[in-house]
Amino acid sequence: MATNDMTAPARMLLKEIFGYSEFRGRQAEIIDHVVNGGHCLVLMPTGGGKSLCYQIPALLRNGIGIVISPLIALMENQVAALHKQGVRAAYLNSALVPEAAAAVERKMLAGEYDLVYVAPERLLTARFHALLQRIPIALFAIDEAHCVSQWGHDFRPEYGKLSVLPEKFPQVPRIALTASADARTRADILRCLDLREARAFISSFDRPNLCYRITARSNSRMQLLNFIRSQHAGESGIVYCQSRKKAEDTAAWLNLHSIPALAYHAGMETAVRTLHQKKFLLEKSTVMVATSAFGLGIDKPDIRFVAHLDLPKSIESYYQETGRAGRDGLPANAWMVYGPGDIIRLRSQAGTEQIPAPIRQAAAARLEALLALCETTDCRRKPLLGYFGESTGNQPCGNCDTCLETIPVRDATIAAQKALSCVYRTGQCFGTEYLIDILTGKQTDRIRQWQHDRISTFGIGQELSTEGWRIIFRHLLALGYLNAGEDRAGGERITLQLTPAARNVLRAETRITIRLLPRHQTPYPENSASLPTSLAPDACESELNNNLLAT
Ligand code: ADP
Ligand code: ZN
């Protein structure tokens, strides 16, 4: 297909309808691609400007742009904003009375819209299908496309059924947009929407103006107060808490200490909640203390900090929530405290028996990645951006706590070598807890059954506690020396495999350091035992070279 240069007409719309003089990031490329009939995946951080990527092509192409969106409130906001700009747009969702929905459908047939936002369940009805068959469609934009994935945290079964789009309307450009997709979720989107051959436009997720700081919790309220007083007096910020009660108590407590604060959570009366949101948006120096219910669609440019008093449930949530700070591009802080209590809470949430095994596994893997971000001794941006498949090229960012300050660390290379050897010696088909049992020399039935009490790594790790070994495994996973896979035997556990980089650790060419956790019993004795000769890097080396790391 010969492509037409749509730059000039797209630029004109950008200016005249949306009032902007320049495209941002990859917007121009994406718009050009879609206007010319191409399918694509657009991965762009929140606030990056995804909407224009389908709105402008919908205006330039013949027919109606159909936007699939999971959130009624966002749909309504978008349509209201478009109306202000003079764009002919409407939405169809369960909030509309049948007469109003019928009127929208009539106008669609009459060609009176450029954009129609639809809830996914509506798109799947036979009636709506029949309607779509009768009108020209400019494109399908699948917003929040990560909802197709069971592995993601926002799985929506109706989204999973959007595979009808490529089947029924193969010629209509499909543009899938999301701000949150790890590698697995991304693969699900490509499969479900048949975009494997399509172009992917992946923007950097880095927010250079955000300074990330994560510290161990001691007295979190005092820590928060000191943080706000010393760095953000008179400024606007969000404090995220896990529970509604904690959000309310913390807001009240901040007010007592002369920091103007409001609470926000889903359990509050709508009128109060809306009032608090409005005040926060308008006022220059109000702190919003909220649960994760707060934030969707919040576009306040001068939020100077986002503080977490509890760990969010995943790196994605952390990234989304911290991403609300510093939208104006000026320096802003992402500050968090965490402690063992968070780990226990999140582990128990992830492990509830009612949840199907694959989803539980995915949740566990997400949790491990989050903990690794907390505990890294390296630049925070490495695991953070790494989670979104982006490399920092090993360059320290210079704008996170680990880059800015010296942190107490301890060398754990020998322990790491023992752990990696144990994974290797047991055939790379077991999970962390079992491997720890072997390292610490537990005589369990399962170990005897597999005769793993006879291998060289049995009992060589007695110098560390179980928790100490968990930290080692977490680090190895986080830093990419181990991969978590599904149990090949169809069991419910995550199993660990070595990656090519593991060889460097076994050869002691890469040293592993771990953060010393304050207020914990340190998992390390002062003098770590040295590696037994049977496990010395050389003993594994040839085998590793031959069988294992050839990929
Ligand atoms: P996303 O959906 O990626 O979170 P939006 O499409 O809502 O982001 O855009 C975020 C903000 O950026 C909006 O206020 C939008 O008007 C603004 N914006 C988008 N594109 C541009 C641009 N080219 N120039 C200036 N502002 C833009
Ligand atoms: Zn850094």
CSV table of N, CA and C in Angstrom, one decimal, residues 27 63 108 123 209 215 276 321 358 430 433 451 483 499 512 517 520 525 549:
chain,number,residue,atom,x,y,z
A,27,GLN,N,3.6,10.4,18.5
A,27,GLN,CA,2.2,10.7,18.0
A,27,GLN,C,2.2,10.8,16.5
A,63,GLY,N,-15.6,7.5,7.8
A,63,GLY,CA,-16.4,6.6,8.7
A,63,GLY,C,-16.1,7.0,10.2
A,108,MET,N,-25.5,7.2,14.3
A,108,MET,CA,-24.3,6.5,13.7
A,108,MET,C,-24.7,6.1,12.3
A,123,LEU,N,-20.1,-3.9,22.4
A,123,LEU,CA,-19.5,-4.3,21.1
A,123,LEU,C,-19.7,-5.7,20.7
A,209,ASN,N,12.2,13.4,35.4
A,209,ASN,CA,12.1,14.4,36.5
A,209,ASN,C,11.6,13.8,37.8
A,215,THR,N,12.4,3.5,51.3
A,215,THR,CA,13.1,3.2,52.5
A,215,THR,C,12.3,2.3,53.4
A,276,HIS,N,-13.7,16.7,47.6
A,276,HIS,CA,-12.3,16.6,48.0
A,276,HIS,C,-11.5,16.6,46.7
A,321,GLU,N,0.8,5.2,39.9
A,321,GLU,CA,0.5,6.1,41.0
A,321,GLU,C,1.6,7.1,41.1
A,358,PRO,N,-3.1,-20.1,37.6
A,358,PRO,CA,-2.3,-19.3,36.7
A,358,PRO,C,-2.3,-17.8,37.1
A,430,PHE,N,12.2,-26.7,39.8
A,430,PHE,CA,11.6,-26.5,41.1
A,430,PHE,C,11.5,-25.1,41.5
A,433,GLU,N,10.9,-22.3,47.4
A,433,GLU,CA,10.8,-22.9,48.7
A,433,GLU,C,11.4,-24.3,48.8
A,451,GLN,N,15.6,-37.8,45.8
A,451,GLN,CA,17.0,-38.1,46.2
A,451,GLN,C,17.8,-36.9,46.1
A,483,ASN,N,15.0,-17.0,35.7
A,483,ASN,CA,13.8,-16.8,35.1
A,483,ASN,C,12.7,-17.6,35.8
A,499,THR,N,19.4,-18.2,33.6
A,499,THR,CA,19.5,-17.4,32.3
A,499,THR,C,21.0,-17.4,31.9
A,512,ILE,N,27.4,-10.2,43.4
A,512,ILE,CA,26.0,-9.9,43.8
A,512,ILE,C,26.0,-9.2,45.1
A,517,LEU,N,19.1,-4.8,55.4
A,517,LEU,CA,17.7,-4.3,55.8
A,517,LEU,C,17.8,-3.9,57.2
A,520,HIS,N,15.7,-5.5,60.6
A,520,HIS,CA,15.5,-6.9,60.4
A,520,HIS,C,16.6,-7.6,61.1
A,525,PRO,N,25.4,-13.9,58.1
A,525,PRO,CA,26.4,-13.9,59.2
A,525,PRO,C,27.6,-13.1,58.8
A,549,LEU,N,23.6,-23.1,28.7
A,549,LEU,CA,23.6,-21.7,28.5
A,549,LEU,C,23.8,-21.4,27.0
